[in-house]
């Protein structure tokens, strides 16, 4: 929020770097969590409440996926409350970095920029959306692999 006044209020863009771990978390979470994490009308208070619940009762939580699902929900919230800005989230994909060393990632870091560059420079339809590593719109509640058909929905 501190950076909002610094953005061009007519053409500014925000790209949040999420992960496919977010939609994969949502695919397995409770119905109550899914409702909040996929609701285009989500409020900050609802997102914060979910985070507070996770802090109070972390048993069974997958923190990374949960945090990325919350980031996607926050992206929808920001886009709705700042409709003149293009605000979206994306995943870079499973990129071979120090963080993923030994986990089987094989794509080089430069391939992880495709979706972010598209969200920053592309001709986007809509706002508050999540894009896969192939720069194609993806659902918030399940994994869509690179090359799969685009998500069409709310």
Short mmCIF file of N, CA and C in Angstrom, two decimals:
data_model
loop_
_atom_site.label_atom_id
_atom_site.label_comp_id
_atom_site.label_asym_id
_atom_site.label_seq_id
_atom_site.Cartn_x
_atom_site.Cartn_y
_atom_site.Cartn_z
N UNK A 1 0.81 -1.20 0.00
CA UNK A 1 0.00 0.00 0.00
C UNK A 1 0.86 1.26 0.00
N UNK A 2 2.02 1.20 0.59
CA UNK A 2 2.88 2.38 0.66
C UNK A 2 3.34 2.83 -0.72
N UNK A 3 3.41 1.93 -1.68
CA UNK A 3 3.86 2.27 -3.02
C UNK A 3 2.73 2.76 -3.93
N UNK A 4 1.49 2.58 -3.54
CA UNK A 4 0.36 2.95 -4.40
C UNK A 4 0.44 4.39 -4.90
N UNK A 5 0.75 5.37 -4.03
CA UNK A 5 0.80 6.75 -4.52
C UNK A 5 1.91 6.99 -5.56
N UNK A 6 2.89 6.11 -5.61
CA UNK A 6 4.01 6.28 -6.55
C UNK A 6 3.67 5.76 -7.96
N UNK A 7 2.59 5.01 -8.07
CA UNK A 7 2.21 4.44 -9.36
C UNK A 7 1.38 5.42 -10.17
N UNK A 8 1.53 5.37 -11.48
CA UNK A 8 0.66 6.14 -12.37
C UNK A 8 -0.75 5.59 -12.19
N UNK A 9 -1.66 6.40 -11.70
CA UNK A 9 -2.99 5.92 -11.33
C UNK A 9 -3.87 5.60 -12.54
N UNK A 10 -3.42 5.88 -13.73
CA UNK A 10 -4.17 5.55 -14.94
C UNK A 10 -3.60 4.35 -15.68
N UNK A 11 -2.31 4.09 -15.55
CA UNK A 11 -1.72 3.00 -16.32
C UNK A 11 -0.74 2.14 -15.53
N UNK A 12 -0.70 2.31 -14.22
CA UNK A 12 0.22 1.54 -13.39
C UNK A 12 -0.12 0.06 -13.37
N UNK A 13 0.88 -0.75 -13.12
CA UNK A 13 0.70 -2.20 -13.04
C UNK A 13 1.44 -2.75 -11.82
N UNK A 14 0.82 -3.75 -11.24
CA UNK A 14 1.44 -4.50 -10.15
C UNK A 14 1.38 -5.97 -10.54
N UNK A 15 2.51 -6.65 -10.43
CA UNK A 15 2.56 -8.09 -10.68
C UNK A 15 3.09 -8.76 -9.43
N UNK A 16 2.24 -9.56 -8.80
CA UNK A 16 2.64 -10.32 -7.62
C UNK A 16 3.15 -11.68 -8.07
N UNK A 17 4.32 -12.06 -7.56
CA UNK A 17 4.89 -13.35 -7.91
C UNK A 17 4.36 -14.41 -6.96
N UNK A 18 3.50 -15.24 -7.50
CA UNK A 18 2.87 -16.32 -6.74
C UNK A 18 3.55 -17.64 -7.10
N UNK A 19 2.79 -18.70 -7.12
CA UNK A 19 3.31 -20.02 -7.43
C UNK A 19 2.14 -20.95 -7.71
N UNK A 20 2.38 -21.97 -8.50
CA UNK A 20 1.34 -23.00 -8.71
C UNK A 20 1.02 -23.71 -7.40
N UNK A 21 1.86 -23.55 -6.41
CA UNK A 21 1.58 -24.13 -5.09
C UNK A 21 0.32 -23.52 -4.48
N UNK A 22 -0.02 -22.28 -4.87
CA UNK A 22 -1.24 -21.65 -4.38
C UNK A 22 -2.49 -22.40 -4.83
N UNK A 23 -2.71 -22.52 -6.15
CA UNK A 23 -3.87 -23.29 -6.61
C UNK A 23 -3.85 -24.75 -6.14
N UNK A 24 -2.67 -25.35 -6.04
CA UNK A 24 -2.61 -26.73 -5.56
C UNK A 24 -3.03 -26.81 -4.09
N UNK A 25 -2.70 -25.79 -3.30
CA UNK A 25 -3.18 -25.74 -1.92
C UNK A 25 -4.70 -25.64 -1.89
N UNK A 26 -5.25 -24.72 -2.70
CA UNK A 26 -6.69 -24.50 -2.71
C UNK A 26 -7.43 -25.77 -3.12
N UNK A 27 -6.86 -26.53 -4.03
CA UNK A 27 -7.51 -27.78 -4.47
C UNK A 27 -7.70 -28.76 -3.32
N UNK A 28 -6.87 -28.65 -2.27
CA UNK A 28 -6.92 -29.61 -1.15
C UNK A 28 -7.42 -29.01 0.16
N UNK A 29 -7.72 -27.72 0.17
CA UNK A 29 -8.07 -27.07 1.45
C UNK A 29 -9.54 -27.27 1.80
N UNK A 30 -9.93 -26.77 2.95
CA UNK A 30 -11.32 -26.88 3.40
C UNK A 30 -12.23 -26.04 2.51
N UNK A 31 -13.51 -26.37 2.51
CA UNK A 31 -14.48 -25.61 1.73
C UNK A 31 -14.52 -24.15 2.18
N UNK A 32 -14.40 -23.92 3.49
CA UNK A 32 -14.42 -22.56 4.03
C UNK A 32 -13.22 -21.76 3.52
N UNK A 33 -12.04 -22.36 3.53
CA UNK A 33 -10.85 -21.68 3.02
C UNK A 33 -10.99 -21.43 1.51
N UNK A 34 -11.45 -22.44 0.77
CA UNK A 34 -11.60 -22.31 -0.68
C UNK A 34 -12.55 -21.17 -1.03
N UNK A 35 -13.64 -21.05 -0.29
CA UNK A 35 -14.62 -19.99 -0.55
C UNK A 35 -13.96 -18.62 -0.45
N UNK A 36 -13.16 -18.41 0.57
CA UNK A 36 -12.49 -17.12 0.76
C UNK A 36 -11.40 -16.92 -0.30
N UNK A 37 -10.59 -17.94 -0.53
CA UNK A 37 -9.43 -17.80 -1.40
C UNK A 37 -9.77 -17.68 -2.89
N UNK A 38 -11.00 -17.99 -3.26
CA UNK A 38 -11.40 -17.89 -4.67
C UNK A 38 -12.50 -16.86 -4.91
N UNK A 39 -12.92 -16.16 -3.89
CA UNK A 39 -14.02 -15.20 -4.00
C UNK A 39 -13.54 -13.88 -4.60
N UNK A 40 -14.03 -13.50 -5.80
CA UNK A 40 -13.61 -12.22 -6.39
C UNK A 40 -13.96 -11.02 -5.52
N UNK A 41 -14.90 -11.17 -4.61
CA UNK A 41 -15.28 -10.09 -3.71
C UNK A 41 -14.63 -10.18 -2.33
N UNK A 42 -13.57 -10.95 -2.23
CA UNK A 42 -12.89 -11.17 -0.94
C UNK A 42 -12.47 -9.84 -0.31
N UNK A 43 -12.57 -9.76 1.00
CA UNK A 43 -12.12 -8.57 1.72
C UNK A 43 -10.77 -8.83 2.38
N UNK A 44 -10.08 -7.74 2.70
CA UNK A 44 -8.81 -7.89 3.42
C UNK A 44 -9.05 -8.58 4.76
N UNK A 45 -10.15 -8.24 5.41
CA UNK A 45 -10.45 -8.83 6.72
C UNK A 45 -10.62 -10.35 6.62
N UNK A 46 -11.21 -10.83 5.54
CA UNK A 46 -11.36 -12.28 5.36
C UNK A 46 -10.01 -12.96 5.14
N UNK A 47 -9.16 -12.34 4.34
CA UNK A 47 -7.81 -12.91 4.11
C UNK A 47 -7.03 -12.91 5.42
N UNK A 48 -7.06 -11.80 6.13
CA UNK A 48 -6.33 -11.70 7.39
C UNK A 48 -6.86 -12.71 8.41
N UNK A 49 -8.16 -12.92 8.45
CA UNK A 49 -8.75 -13.89 9.36
C UNK A 49 -8.24 -15.30 9.07
N UNK A 50 -8.17 -15.66 7.79
CA UNK A 50 -7.62 -16.98 7.43
C UNK A 50 -6.17 -17.11 7.89
N UNK A 51 -5.39 -16.04 7.69
CA UNK A 51 -3.99 -16.09 8.11
C UNK A 51 -3.88 -16.23 9.62
N UNK A 52 -4.71 -15.51 10.36
CA UNK A 52 -4.68 -15.61 11.82
C UNK A 52 -5.08 -17.02 12.28
N UNK A 53 -6.07 -17.62 11.62
CA UNK A 53 -6.47 -18.99 11.94
C UNK A 53 -5.31 -19.96 11.70
N UNK A 54 -4.57 -19.75 10.61
CA UNK A 54 -3.44 -20.62 10.29
C UNK A 54 -2.32 -20.47 11.32
N UNK A 55 -2.11 -19.26 11.80
CA UNK A 55 -1.09 -19.04 12.83
C UNK A 55 -1.50 -19.72 14.14
N UNK A 56 -2.78 -19.60 14.48
CA UNK A 56 -3.28 -20.18 15.73
C UNK A 56 -3.33 -21.70 15.68
N UNK A 57 -3.56 -22.27 14.50
CA UNK A 57 -3.68 -23.72 14.37
C UNK A 57 -2.98 -24.18 13.10
N UNK A 58 -1.64 -24.25 13.13
CA UNK A 58 -0.89 -24.58 11.92
C UNK A 58 -0.88 -26.07 11.55
N UNK A 59 -1.45 -26.91 12.37
CA UNK A 59 -1.43 -28.35 12.09
C UNK A 59 -2.05 -28.64 10.73
N UNK A 60 -1.32 -29.37 9.91
CA UNK A 60 -1.83 -29.78 8.61
C UNK A 60 -1.72 -28.72 7.52
N UNK A 61 -1.23 -27.54 7.87
CA UNK A 61 -1.08 -26.48 6.88
C UNK A 61 0.19 -26.69 6.07
N UNK A 62 0.13 -26.33 4.82
CA UNK A 62 1.32 -26.30 3.96
C UNK A 62 1.60 -24.81 3.78
N UNK A 63 2.54 -24.25 4.55
CA UNK A 63 2.71 -22.80 4.62
C UNK A 63 3.00 -22.12 3.29
N UNK A 64 3.84 -22.72 2.46
CA UNK A 64 4.19 -22.06 1.20
C UNK A 64 2.98 -21.95 0.29
N UNK A 65 2.29 -23.05 0.06
CA UNK A 65 1.10 -23.03 -0.79
C UNK A 65 0.02 -22.12 -0.23
N UNK A 66 -0.17 -22.17 1.09
CA UNK A 66 -1.16 -21.31 1.74
C UNK A 66 -0.82 -19.84 1.52
N UNK A 67 0.46 -19.48 1.69
CA UNK A 67 0.85 -18.08 1.52
C UNK A 67 0.63 -17.62 0.09
N UNK A 68 0.87 -18.48 -0.89
CA UNK A 68 0.67 -18.11 -2.29
C UNK A 68 -0.82 -18.04 -2.63
N UNK A 69 -1.63 -18.88 -2.03
CA UNK A 69 -3.08 -18.79 -2.22
C UNK A 69 -3.60 -17.48 -1.63
N UNK A 70 -3.07 -17.09 -0.47
CA UNK A 70 -3.45 -15.80 0.13
C UNK A 70 -2.99 -14.64 -0.75
N UNK A 71 -1.82 -14.75 -1.34
CA UNK A 71 -1.34 -13.70 -2.24
C UNK A 71 -2.26 -13.55 -3.44
N UNK A 72 -2.74 -14.66 -4.00
CA UNK A 72 -3.67 -14.58 -5.12
C UNK A 72 -4.99 -13.93 -4.71
N UNK A 73 -5.47 -14.24 -3.50
CA UNK A 73 -6.68 -13.60 -3.00
C UNK A 73 -6.44 -12.11 -2.79
N UNK A 74 -5.29 -11.76 -2.26
CA UNK A 74 -4.93 -10.35 -2.06
C UNK A 74 -4.85 -9.62 -3.40
N UNK A 75 -4.36 -10.30 -4.42
CA UNK A 75 -4.30 -9.72 -5.76
C UNK A 75 -5.70 -9.36 -6.25
N UNK A 76 -6.67 -10.27 -6.04
CA UNK A 76 -8.06 -9.97 -6.43
C UNK A 76 -8.58 -8.76 -5.65
N UNK A 77 -8.30 -8.75 -4.36
CA UNK A 77 -8.75 -7.65 -3.51
C UNK A 77 -8.15 -6.31 -3.99
N UNK A 78 -6.84 -6.28 -4.21
CA UNK A 78 -6.18 -5.05 -4.66
C UNK A 78 -6.74 -4.58 -6.00
N UNK A 79 -6.93 -5.52 -6.92
CA UNK A 79 -7.43 -5.16 -8.25
C UNK A 79 -8.83 -4.56 -8.15
N UNK A 80 -9.64 -5.10 -7.28
CA UNK A 80 -11.00 -4.60 -7.12
C UNK A 80 -11.01 -3.21 -6.46
N UNK A 81 -10.10 -2.98 -5.53
CA UNK A 81 -10.08 -1.70 -4.81
C UNK A 81 -9.27 -0.62 -5.53
N UNK A 82 -8.54 -1.02 -6.58
CA UNK A 82 -7.77 -0.08 -7.41
C UNK A 82 -8.04 -0.41 -8.88
N UNK A 83 -9.27 -0.17 -9.34
CA UNK A 83 -9.66 -0.63 -10.68
C UNK A 83 -8.93 0.04 -11.84
N UNK A 84 -8.28 1.17 -11.62
CA UNK A 84 -7.54 1.82 -12.71
C UNK A 84 -6.17 1.21 -12.93
N UNK A 85 -5.71 0.41 -11.98
CA UNK A 85 -4.41 -0.24 -12.10
C UNK A 85 -4.59 -1.67 -12.62
N UNK A 86 -3.61 -2.16 -13.35
CA UNK A 86 -3.61 -3.56 -13.77
C UNK A 86 -2.85 -4.34 -12.70
N UNK A 87 -3.57 -5.13 -11.93
CA UNK A 87 -2.97 -5.87 -10.81
C UNK A 87 -3.27 -7.35 -11.00
N UNK A 88 -2.22 -8.13 -11.19
CA UNK A 88 -2.37 -9.57 -11.43
C UNK A 88 -1.25 -10.31 -10.73
N UNK A 89 -1.40 -11.63 -10.66
CA UNK A 89 -0.34 -12.46 -10.10
C UNK A 89 0.03 -13.53 -11.11
N UNK A 90 1.21 -14.09 -10.93
CA UNK A 90 1.67 -15.13 -11.86
C UNK A 90 2.66 -16.04 -11.15
N UNK A 91 2.88 -17.18 -11.77
CA UNK A 91 3.91 -18.09 -11.29
C UNK A 91 5.06 -18.09 -12.29
N UNK A 92 6.29 -18.10 -11.82
CA UNK A 92 7.42 -18.22 -12.75
C UNK A 92 7.58 -19.65 -13.28
N UNK A 93 6.97 -20.61 -12.59
CA UNK A 93 7.15 -22.02 -12.94
C UNK A 93 8.17 -22.66 -12.02
N UNK A 94 8.42 -23.92 -12.27
CA UNK A 94 9.36 -24.70 -11.46
C UNK A 94 10.75 -24.48 -12.05
N UNK A 95 11.43 -23.46 -11.54
CA UNK A 95 12.68 -22.96 -12.09
C UNK A 95 13.86 -23.47 -11.26
N UNK A 96 14.94 -23.81 -11.95
CA UNK A 96 16.15 -24.30 -11.30
C UNK A 96 16.89 -23.11 -10.67
N UNK A 97 16.71 -22.96 -9.36
CA UNK A 97 17.36 -21.88 -8.60
C UNK A 97 17.99 -22.49 -7.34
N UNK A 98 18.63 -21.66 -6.56
CA UNK A 98 19.19 -22.14 -5.29
C UNK A 98 18.09 -22.70 -4.39
N UNK A 99 16.91 -22.10 -4.43
CA UNK A 99 15.80 -22.55 -3.58
C UNK A 99 15.33 -23.95 -3.98
N UNK A 100 15.32 -24.23 -5.28
CA UNK A 100 14.80 -25.52 -5.76
C UNK A 100 15.90 -26.55 -6.01
N UNK A 101 17.12 -26.24 -5.66
CA UNK A 101 18.24 -27.16 -5.90
C UNK A 101 17.94 -28.53 -5.30
N UNK A 102 18.12 -29.55 -6.11
CA UNK A 102 17.91 -30.92 -5.65
C UNK A 102 16.46 -31.36 -5.66
N UNK A 103 15.55 -30.50 -6.12
CA UNK A 103 14.13 -30.84 -6.13
C UNK A 103 13.63 -31.27 -7.51
N UNK A 104 14.51 -31.26 -8.51
CA UNK A 104 14.12 -31.72 -9.84
C UNK A 104 13.78 -30.64 -10.84
N UNK A 105 13.89 -29.38 -10.45
CA UNK A 105 13.62 -28.30 -11.40
C UNK A 105 14.71 -28.28 -12.47
N UNK A 106 14.30 -28.10 -13.72
CA UNK A 106 15.27 -28.11 -14.82
C UNK A 106 15.21 -26.86 -15.69
N UNK A 107 14.16 -26.05 -15.55
CA UNK A 107 14.03 -24.86 -16.39
C UNK A 107 14.96 -23.75 -15.89
N UNK A 108 15.70 -23.09 -16.80
CA UNK A 108 16.62 -22.02 -16.38
C UNK A 108 15.86 -20.78 -15.91
N UNK A 109 16.49 -19.96 -15.07
CA UNK A 109 15.82 -18.78 -14.52
C UNK A 109 15.22 -17.85 -15.57
N UNK A 110 15.87 -17.69 -16.72
CA UNK A 110 15.33 -16.76 -17.72
C UNK A 110 13.96 -17.21 -18.25
N UNK A 111 13.65 -18.50 -18.17
CA UNK A 111 12.33 -18.98 -18.58
C UNK A 111 11.25 -18.62 -17.54
N UNK A 112 11.67 -18.27 -16.36
CA UNK A 112 10.73 -17.90 -15.30
C UNK A 112 10.21 -16.48 -15.41
N UNK A 113 10.64 -15.75 -16.42
CA UNK A 113 10.21 -14.35 -16.57
C UNK A 113 9.04 -14.17 -17.52
N UNK A 114 8.67 -15.19 -18.26
CA UNK A 114 7.65 -15.06 -19.32
C UNK A 114 6.33 -14.47 -18.80
N UNK A 115 5.77 -15.05 -17.75
CA UNK A 115 4.48 -14.59 -17.24
C UNK A 115 4.57 -13.19 -16.64
N UNK A 116 5.64 -12.92 -15.91
CA UNK A 116 5.79 -11.58 -15.29
C UNK A 116 5.90 -10.50 -16.37
N UNK A 117 6.68 -10.77 -17.41
CA UNK A 117 6.82 -9.79 -18.49
C UNK A 117 5.48 -9.58 -19.19
N UNK A 118 4.74 -10.66 -19.40
CA UNK A 118 3.43 -10.52 -20.02
C UNK A 118 2.50 -9.67 -19.14
N UNK A 119 2.50 -9.93 -17.84
CA UNK A 119 1.64 -9.16 -16.94
C UNK A 119 2.07 -7.69 -16.86
N UNK A 120 3.34 -7.42 -17.03
CA UNK A 120 3.83 -6.04 -16.99
C UNK A 120 3.64 -5.30 -18.31
N UNK A 121 3.76 -6.02 -19.43
CA UNK A 121 3.79 -5.35 -20.73
C UNK A 121 2.67 -5.76 -21.69
N UNK A 122 2.02 -6.87 -21.43
CA UNK A 122 1.05 -7.41 -22.37
C UNK A 122 -0.29 -6.70 -22.38
N UNK A 123 -1.09 -7.04 -23.38
CA UNK A 123 -2.44 -6.52 -23.52
C UNK A 123 -3.37 -7.44 -22.75
N UNK A 124 -3.60 -7.12 -21.48
CA UNK A 124 -4.35 -7.99 -20.59
C UNK A 124 -5.85 -7.76 -20.70
N UNK A 125 -6.60 -8.83 -20.59
CA UNK A 125 -8.05 -8.74 -20.48
C UNK A 125 -8.39 -8.99 -19.03
N UNK A 126 -9.13 -8.10 -18.42
CA UNK A 126 -9.50 -8.30 -17.03
C UNK A 126 -8.43 -7.84 -16.07
N UNK A 127 -8.69 -8.11 -14.81
CA UNK A 127 -7.83 -7.63 -13.74
C UNK A 127 -8.00 -8.55 -12.54
N UNK A 128 -6.97 -8.64 -11.70
CA UNK A 128 -7.05 -9.48 -10.52
C UNK A 128 -6.95 -10.96 -10.85
N UNK A 129 -6.26 -11.28 -11.92
CA UNK A 129 -6.18 -12.66 -12.39
C UNK A 129 -4.84 -13.30 -12.06
N UNK A 130 -4.81 -14.60 -12.21
CA UNK A 130 -3.61 -15.40 -11.96
C UNK A 130 -3.18 -16.03 -13.28
N UNK A 131 -1.91 -15.91 -13.61
CA UNK A 131 -1.36 -16.43 -14.86
C UNK A 131 -0.32 -17.51 -14.58
N UNK A 132 -0.38 -18.57 -15.39
CA UNK A 132 0.59 -19.65 -15.28
C UNK A 132 1.93 -19.23 -15.86
N UNK A 133 2.92 -20.10 -15.73
CA UNK A 133 4.27 -19.78 -16.18
C UNK A 133 4.35 -19.58 -17.69
N UNK A 134 3.34 -20.05 -18.43
CA UNK A 134 3.29 -19.85 -19.88
C UNK A 134 2.53 -18.57 -20.25
N UNK A 135 2.24 -17.74 -19.26
CA UNK A 135 1.55 -16.46 -19.44
C UNK A 135 0.11 -16.65 -19.90
N UNK A 136 -0.51 -17.73 -19.50
CA UNK A 136 -1.90 -18.01 -19.83
C UNK A 136 -2.71 -17.99 -18.54
N UNK A 137 -3.91 -17.38 -18.62
CA UNK A 137 -4.76 -17.30 -17.44
C UNK A 137 -5.01 -18.69 -16.87
N UNK A 138 -4.93 -18.78 -15.54
CA UNK A 138 -5.04 -20.06 -14.84
C UNK A 138 -6.02 -19.94 -13.68
N UNK A 139 -6.62 -21.06 -13.27
CA UNK A 139 -7.58 -21.03 -12.16
C UNK A 139 -6.89 -20.88 -10.81
N UNK A 140 -7.63 -20.41 -9.84
CA UNK A 140 -7.11 -20.26 -8.48
C UNK A 140 -7.27 -21.52 -7.66
N UNK A 141 -8.08 -22.47 -8.13
CA UNK A 141 -8.43 -23.62 -7.30
C UNK A 141 -7.92 -24.96 -7.80
N UNK A 142 -7.06 -24.95 -8.80
CA UNK A 142 -6.48 -26.20 -9.30
C UNK A 142 -5.31 -25.85 -10.21
N UNK A 143 -4.45 -26.82 -10.41
CA UNK A 143 -3.27 -26.64 -11.25
C UNK A 143 -3.66 -26.68 -12.73
N UNK A 144 -3.11 -25.75 -13.51
CA UNK A 144 -3.21 -25.77 -14.97
C UNK A 144 -1.78 -25.75 -15.48
N UNK A 145 -1.38 -26.81 -16.16
CA UNK A 145 0.00 -26.92 -16.62
C UNK A 145 0.27 -26.09 -17.86
N UNK A 146 1.55 -25.74 -18.07
CA UNK A 146 1.92 -25.03 -19.29
C UNK A 146 1.46 -25.79 -20.52
N UNK A 147 0.82 -25.08 -21.44
CA UNK A 147 0.31 -25.70 -22.64
C UNK A 147 -1.13 -26.17 -22.53
N UNK A 148 -1.67 -26.28 -21.31
CA UNK A 148 -3.09 -26.63 -21.15
C UNK A 148 -3.94 -25.45 -21.60
N UNK A 149 -5.21 -25.71 -21.92
CA UNK A 149 -6.09 -24.60 -22.34
C UNK A 149 -6.21 -23.54 -21.26
N UNK A 150 -6.45 -22.28 -21.68
CA UNK A 150 -6.62 -21.20 -20.70
C UNK A 150 -7.86 -21.43 -19.84
N UNK A 151 -7.79 -20.91 -18.64
CA UNK A 151 -8.94 -20.93 -17.74
C UNK A 151 -9.92 -19.87 -18.21
N UNK A 152 -11.19 -20.22 -18.24
CA UNK A 152 -12.24 -19.27 -18.57
C UNK A 152 -13.22 -19.32 -17.40
N UNK A 153 -13.36 -18.25 -16.71
CA UNK A 153 -14.23 -18.22 -15.55
C UNK A 153 -14.23 -16.85 -14.91
N UNK A 154 -14.84 -16.78 -13.75
CA UNK A 154 -14.93 -15.47 -13.09
C UNK A 154 -13.58 -14.93 -12.67
#
